[in-house]
Short mmCIF file of C-alpha atoms in Angstrom, two decimals:
data_model
loop_
_atom_site.label_atom_id
_atom_site.label_comp_id
_atom_site.label_asym_id
_atom_site.label_seq_id
_atom_site.Cartn_x
_atom_site.Cartn_y
_atom_site.Cartn_z
CA UNK A 1 0.00 0.00 0.00
CA UNK A 2 1.59 3.24 -1.08
CA UNK A 3 2.06 6.22 1.19
CA UNK A 4 -0.73 8.74 0.95
CA UNK A 5 -1.36 12.25 2.17
CA UNK A 6 -4.79 11.06 3.29
CA UNK A 7 -4.77 9.86 6.90
CA UNK A 8 -5.60 6.12 7.11
CA UNK A 9 -9.08 5.40 8.40
CA UNK A 10 -8.72 2.93 11.27
CA UNK A 11 -11.57 1.17 13.06
CA UNK A 12 -10.79 -0.67 16.30
CA UNK A 13 -12.62 -3.88 17.18
CA UNK A 14 -12.81 -4.74 20.88
CA UNK A 15 -14.34 -8.01 22.10
CA UNK A 16 -15.78 -7.67 25.62
CA UNK A 17 -16.98 -10.24 28.13
CA UNK A 18 -17.61 -9.51 31.81
CA UNK A 19 -14.64 -7.19 32.42
CA UNK A 20 -16.39 -3.85 32.64
CA UNK A 21 -13.67 -2.09 34.66
CA UNK A 22 -10.99 -3.08 32.18
CA UNK A 23 -13.27 -2.12 29.29
CA UNK A 24 -13.45 1.39 30.77
CA UNK A 25 -9.65 1.58 30.65
CA UNK A 26 -9.48 0.25 27.11
CA UNK A 27 -12.05 2.69 25.75
CA UNK A 28 -10.41 5.62 27.52
CA UNK A 29 -7.06 4.64 26.01
CA UNK A 30 -8.54 4.32 22.53
CA UNK A 31 -10.20 7.73 22.80
CA UNK A 32 -6.84 9.47 23.33
CA UNK A 33 -4.78 7.77 20.62
CA UNK A 34 -2.37 10.19 18.93
CA UNK A 35 -3.72 8.93 15.60
CA UNK A 36 -7.49 9.32 16.08
CA UNK A 37 -9.70 6.33 15.42
CA UNK A 38 -12.62 6.58 13.02
CA UNK A 39 -14.79 4.33 15.21
CA UNK A 40 -14.50 1.66 17.88
CA UNK A 41 -16.71 -1.39 17.40
CA UNK A 42 -17.30 -3.02 20.79
CA UNK A 43 -18.70 -6.54 20.65
CA UNK A 44 -20.41 -7.41 23.92
CA UNK A 45 -20.38 -11.22 24.04
CA UNK A 46 -23.55 -11.58 26.15
CA UNK A 47 -21.87 -10.20 29.28
CA UNK A 48 -23.74 -10.57 32.56
CA UNK A 49 -22.18 -7.41 34.01
CA UNK A 50 -22.77 -3.89 32.68
CA UNK A 51 -20.12 -4.00 29.93
CA UNK A 52 -22.74 -2.97 27.38
CA UNK A 53 -23.67 0.08 29.47
CA UNK A 54 -19.98 1.02 29.68
CA UNK A 55 -19.76 0.93 25.88
CA UNK A 56 -22.93 3.00 25.48
CA UNK A 57 -21.61 5.60 27.89
CA UNK A 58 -18.38 6.00 25.91
CA UNK A 59 -20.02 8.28 23.38
CA UNK A 60 -20.36 8.49 19.62
CA UNK A 61 -16.94 7.00 18.92
CA UNK A 62 -18.26 3.59 19.98
CA UNK A 63 -20.52 1.37 17.88
CA UNK A 64 -21.88 -1.25 20.28
CA UNK A 65 -22.73 -4.72 18.94
CA UNK A 66 -24.63 -6.69 21.60
CA UNK A 67 -24.71 -10.43 20.93
CA UNK A 68 -27.47 -12.59 22.45
CA UNK A 69 -25.01 -15.42 23.22
CA UNK A 70 -21.32 -15.77 24.02
CA UNK A 71 -19.50 -16.61 20.78
CA UNK A 72 -16.04 -16.65 22.34
CA UNK A 73 -13.16 -14.49 21.23
CA UNK A 74 -13.17 -16.04 17.76
CA UNK A 75 -16.85 -15.38 17.14
CA UNK A 76 -16.64 -11.95 18.68
CA UNK A 77 -13.83 -10.87 16.39
CA UNK A 78 -15.54 -12.35 13.33
CA UNK A 79 -18.77 -10.51 14.12
CA UNK A 80 -17.03 -7.25 15.05
CA UNK A 81 -14.81 -7.23 11.98
CA UNK A 82 -17.81 -7.89 9.76
CA UNK A 83 -19.72 -4.98 11.31
CA UNK A 84 -16.68 -2.69 11.00
CA UNK A 85 -16.29 -3.52 7.31
CA UNK A 86 -20.03 -3.33 6.62
CA UNK A 87 -20.71 -0.02 8.39
CA UNK A 88 -17.55 2.03 8.68
CA UNK A 89 -15.39 1.74 5.51
CA UNK A 90 -12.01 1.26 7.23
CA UNK A 91 -8.60 1.15 5.60
CA UNK A 92 -7.30 -0.83 8.57
CA UNK A 93 -8.83 -2.82 11.43
CA UNK A 94 -7.17 -2.76 14.86
CA UNK A 95 -8.09 -5.84 16.93
CA UNK A 96 -7.87 -6.30 20.70
CA UNK A 97 -9.52 -7.88 23.73
CA UNK A 98 -11.13 -5.95 26.56
CA UNK A 99 -8.03 -6.37 28.74
CA UNK A 100 -5.66 -4.76 26.23
CA UNK A 101 -4.76 -1.16 27.11
CA UNK A 102 -2.75 0.61 24.39
CA UNK A 103 -0.28 3.39 25.06
CA UNK A 104 -1.34 6.74 23.53
CA UNK A 105 0.99 6.38 20.55
CA UNK A 106 0.46 2.64 19.98
CA UNK A 107 -1.64 3.05 16.85
CA UNK A 108 0.50 5.86 15.44
CA UNK A 109 3.60 3.67 15.79
CA UNK A 110 1.92 0.79 13.95
CA UNK A 111 0.81 3.06 11.11
CA UNK A 112 4.23 4.69 10.83
CA UNK A 113 5.84 1.27 10.50
CA UNK A 114 3.54 0.11 7.69
CA UNK A 115 3.17 3.40 5.81
CA UNK A 116 4.39 3.16 2.23
CA UNK A 117 5.04 -0.60 2.44
CA UNK A 118 3.29 -3.76 1.30
CA UNK A 119 2.91 -4.96 4.91
CA UNK A 120 -0.66 -6.20 5.46
CA UNK A 121 -0.62 -6.89 9.21
CA UNK A 122 1.34 -5.55 12.16
CA UNK A 123 1.41 -6.30 15.87
CA UNK A 124 2.45 -4.39 18.96
CA UNK A 125 4.90 -5.19 21.71
CA UNK A 126 2.75 -6.66 24.48
CA UNK A 127 3.75 -6.16 28.12
CA UNK A 128 2.18 -7.09 31.43
CA UNK A 129 1.19 -4.63 34.14
CA UNK A 130 4.75 -4.49 35.51
CA UNK A 131 6.27 -3.78 32.10
CA UNK A 132 7.53 -7.33 31.60
CA UNK A 133 7.28 -8.75 28.09
CA UNK A 134 4.12 -10.89 28.07
CA UNK A 135 4.99 -14.48 27.00
CA UNK A 136 1.40 -15.21 26.02
CA UNK A 137 1.56 -12.86 23.03
CA UNK A 138 4.98 -13.51 21.52
CA UNK A 139 4.82 -13.29 17.71
CA UNK A 140 6.41 -15.98 15.58
CA UNK A 141 9.32 -14.64 13.57
CA UNK A 142 9.10 -15.48 9.87
CA UNK A 143 11.32 -18.48 9.13
CA UNK A 144 13.61 -18.46 6.09
CA UNK A 145 12.86 -14.77 5.58
CA UNK A 146 14.71 -13.19 2.67
CA UNK A 147 17.50 -10.73 3.39
CA UNK A 148 15.56 -8.00 1.57
CA UNK A 149 12.47 -8.48 3.75
CA UNK A 150 14.54 -8.71 6.94
CA UNK A 151 16.38 -5.50 6.10
CA UNK A 152 13.16 -3.72 5.11
CA UNK A 153 11.59 -4.70 8.44
CA UNK A 154 14.62 -3.55 10.39
CA UNK A 155 14.59 -0.17 8.66
CA UNK A 156 11.06 0.27 10.00
CA UNK A 157 12.23 -0.68 13.49
CA UNK A 158 10.46 -4.02 13.26
CA UNK A 159 10.82 -7.76 12.74
CA UNK A 160 9.27 -9.80 9.92
CA UNK A 161 6.71 -12.23 11.40
CA UNK A 162 4.69 -15.25 10.30
CA UNK A 163 1.97 -14.81 12.94
CA UNK A 164 0.77 -12.29 15.47
CA UNK A 165 -1.81 -12.00 18.24
CA UNK A 166 -5.29 -10.51 18.47
CA UNK A 167 -3.86 -8.57 21.42
CA UNK A 168 -3.28 -5.51 19.19
CA UNK A 169 -3.25 -6.72 15.59
CA UNK A 170 -3.51 -4.14 12.80
CA UNK A 171 -4.74 -5.70 9.56
CA UNK A 172 -5.50 -4.17 6.19
CA UNK A 173 -9.23 -4.12 5.44
CA UNK A 174 -8.92 -5.15 1.78
CA UNK A 175 -6.97 -8.25 2.81
CA UNK A 176 -9.68 -9.15 5.34
CA UNK A 177 -12.23 -8.98 2.55
CA UNK A 178 -10.00 -11.23 0.44
CA UNK A 179 -9.17 -13.96 2.98
CA UNK A 180 -12.37 -13.82 5.05
CA UNK A 181 -13.01 -13.55 8.78
CA UNK A 182 -11.65 -15.51 11.76
CA UNK A 183 -13.26 -18.94 12.18
CA UNK A 184 -15.97 -18.48 14.81
CA UNK A 185 -16.17 -22.15 15.79
CA UNK A 186 -12.65 -22.01 17.26
CA UNK A 187 -14.35 -20.12 20.13
CA UNK A 188 -11.13 -19.52 22.08
CA UNK A 189 -7.44 -20.31 21.56
CA UNK A 190 -5.48 -20.50 18.31
CA UNK A 191 -8.05 -18.41 16.46
CA UNK A 192 -5.49 -15.63 16.08
CA UNK A 193 -2.75 -18.11 15.13
CA UNK A 194 -4.89 -19.54 12.34
CA UNK A 195 -6.14 -16.15 11.20
CA UNK A 196 -2.85 -14.26 11.24
CA UNK A 197 -1.05 -17.06 9.39
CA UNK A 198 -3.88 -17.11 6.85
CA UNK A 199 -3.57 -13.35 6.35
CA UNK A 200 0.23 -13.57 6.13
CA UNK A 201 0.58 -16.58 3.86
CA UNK A 202 2.39 -15.13 0.84
CA UNK A 203 2.23 -11.64 2.36
CA UNK A 204 4.30 -9.54 4.75
CA UNK A 205 3.74 -8.94 8.44
CA UNK A 206 5.63 -6.87 10.98
CA UNK A 207 6.21 -6.86 14.72
CA UNK A 208 6.55 -3.24 15.87
CA UNK A 209 8.27 -2.87 19.29
CA UNK A 210 7.68 0.90 19.28
CA UNK A 211 3.95 0.22 19.57
CA UNK A 212 3.23 -0.88 23.14
CA UNK A 213 0.07 -2.25 24.74
CA UNK A 214 -0.50 -3.57 28.26
CA UNK A 215 -2.21 -6.96 28.44
CA UNK A 216 -3.87 -6.97 31.85
CA UNK A 217 -4.23 -10.69 32.41
CA UNK A 218 -4.67 -11.87 36.01
CA UNK A 219 -1.27 -13.56 36.00
CA UNK A 220 1.85 -13.38 33.87
CA UNK A 221 1.90 -16.70 32.03
CA UNK A 222 2.72 -18.31 28.72
CA UNK A 223 0.49 -20.46 26.54
CA UNK A 224 1.86 -23.64 28.16
CA UNK A 225 0.74 -22.57 31.65
CA UNK A 226 -1.73 -24.97 33.25
CA UNK A 227 -4.92 -24.40 31.20
CA UNK A 228 -7.32 -26.74 33.01
CA UNK A 229 -10.47 -27.66 31.04
CA UNK A 230 -9.61 -25.16 28.31
CA UNK A 231 -6.91 -27.54 27.11
CA UNK A 232 -9.70 -29.10 25.05
CA UNK A 233 -9.77 -26.02 22.80
CA UNK A 234 -5.98 -25.97 22.45
CA UNK A 235 -5.96 -29.57 21.16
CA UNK A 236 -9.11 -29.46 19.02
CA UNK A 237 -8.29 -26.14 17.38
CA UNK A 238 -4.68 -27.05 16.61
CA UNK A 239 -5.87 -30.27 14.97
CA UNK A 240 -8.54 -28.38 13.05
CA UNK A 241 -5.88 -25.95 11.91
CA UNK A 242 -3.30 -28.52 10.86
CA UNK A 243 -5.90 -30.76 9.17
CA UNK A 244 -8.37 -28.28 7.68
CA UNK A 245 -6.86 -24.81 7.32
CA UNK A 246 -4.83 -23.58 4.37
CA UNK A 247 -3.08 -20.94 6.45
CA UNK A 248 0.15 -22.95 6.63
CA UNK A 249 2.15 -24.83 4.03
CA UNK A 250 2.62 -28.61 4.52
CA UNK A 251 6.17 -28.01 5.74
CA UNK A 252 4.99 -25.36 8.20
CA UNK A 253 2.33 -27.72 9.52
CA UNK A 254 5.06 -30.30 10.18
CA UNK A 255 7.25 -27.78 11.99
CA UNK A 256 4.51 -26.11 14.03
CA UNK A 257 2.89 -29.48 14.73
CA UNK A 258 6.10 -30.69 16.33
CA UNK A 259 6.30 -27.48 18.34
CA UNK A 260 2.74 -28.00 19.57
CA UNK A 261 3.50 -31.54 20.73
CA UNK A 262 6.50 -30.30 22.71
CA UNK A 263 4.34 -27.58 24.28
CA UNK A 264 1.66 -30.11 25.24
CA UNK A 265 4.29 -32.26 26.94
CA UNK A 266 5.49 -29.24 28.93
CA UNK A 267 1.90 -28.44 29.86
CA UNK A 268 1.34 -31.95 31.23
CA UNK A 269 4.64 -31.85 33.12
CA UNK A 270 3.73 -28.60 34.88
CA UNK A 271 0.06 -29.36 35.54
CA UNK A 272 -1.34 -29.83 39.03
CA UNK A 273 -4.32 -31.81 37.69
CA UNK A 274 -3.27 -34.06 34.83
CA UNK A 275 -6.60 -35.92 34.85
CA UNK A 276 -8.33 -32.77 33.56
CA UNK A 277 -5.70 -32.38 30.85
CA UNK A 278 -6.00 -36.02 29.82
CA UNK A 279 -9.76 -35.57 29.48
CA UNK A 280 -9.25 -32.38 27.48
CA UNK A 281 -6.72 -34.09 25.21
CA UNK A 282 -9.00 -37.09 24.65
CA UNK A 283 -12.03 -34.97 23.75
CA UNK A 284 -9.96 -32.47 21.77
CA UNK A 285 -8.31 -35.24 19.74
CA UNK A 286 -11.69 -36.84 19.08
CA UNK A 287 -13.36 -33.64 17.90
CA UNK A 288 -10.27 -32.34 16.13
CA UNK A 289 -10.00 -35.46 13.97
CA UNK A 290 -13.69 -36.32 13.51
CA UNK A 291 -15.26 -32.90 13.01
CA UNK A 292 -14.54 -29.65 11.24
CA UNK A 293 -15.47 -26.03 12.03
CA UNK A 294 -18.75 -24.86 10.57
CA UNK A 295 -18.93 -21.94 8.13
CA UNK A 296 -19.35 -18.63 9.92
CA UNK A 297 -22.79 -18.24 8.36
CA UNK A 298 -23.89 -21.22 10.48
CA UNK A 299 -21.79 -20.62 13.59
CA UNK A 300 -22.90 -16.99 13.84
CA UNK A 301 -26.53 -17.44 12.79
CA UNK A 302 -29.24 -15.83 14.89
CA UNK A 303 -27.23 -12.81 15.99
CA UNK A 304 -29.39 -10.20 14.26
CA UNK A 305 -27.52 -7.36 12.53
CA UNK A 306 -24.16 -9.00 13.27
CA UNK A 307 -25.20 -12.13 11.37
CA UNK A 308 -26.38 -9.98 8.47
CA UNK A 309 -23.04 -8.16 8.36
CA UNK A 310 -21.16 -11.49 8.37
CA UNK A 311 -23.28 -12.65 5.46
CA UNK A 312 -22.50 -9.52 3.45
CA UNK A 313 -18.77 -9.59 4.16
CA UNK A 314 -18.29 -13.33 3.87
CA UNK A 315 -21.07 -14.72 1.65
CA UNK A 316 -21.44 -18.48 1.71
#
């Protein structure tokens, strides 16, 4: 995308679920970005607190999408991105959860890094509340990157990447229309891995350390921390991705598959309740090998205007 005198039109998409106090912080931080946002689409995933009221009170910048059921992070981003594309004509979408608080210049730094380049997605440096690098949101550097791409990324103060996180992911709107939306049936975990690698297959992505966001998780932990019953989603979604998705090449599936197995072994070794993990692995393996994710038109049916927007952006 060539540099332009016209300021890029950026729409943020925030998925919210029962963290109203953090949502207040996120919306306040988005309202004071040095590069002003065109709109903020807040997807309330059927919260039982007053998250929706918080979004309504934030003013005209916010477009609230209230869903009648919890669709998980994956469904929330799919619905929110569809609404953003359908209603607000963005050049870029900026994706984050409701516990992601960006520094005032976080968006400006992302845009400065991608301006005048063919980069289609960029991610921020993610830190915890104490300023420590957050291990949960470490991007995957692009393997076998060409010298030209590595040098071009470095000149922008960044690193070429093969994947990035939904905890502050900037993605070009025309590419979203081309590759489609995140897969809603993933619900949680690995939805951003699948989506970012799909966006970046054959395209360029950038990690931008100058753009900083604070990921206010309860604890500072990596993806192989003891996940409890949620391990089911880790196993099922990885198997769905490696078996069904075209986001990775066959060689990449082999490499990342081996990495996943090593991570699962570490998870078991560190767990305080391996029986729960064994059950999650058994069910995840069963569903990951015997089923496939539904089209978004089915997974996100019955959501009113959000379903209609999904249908217009990603027709079946």
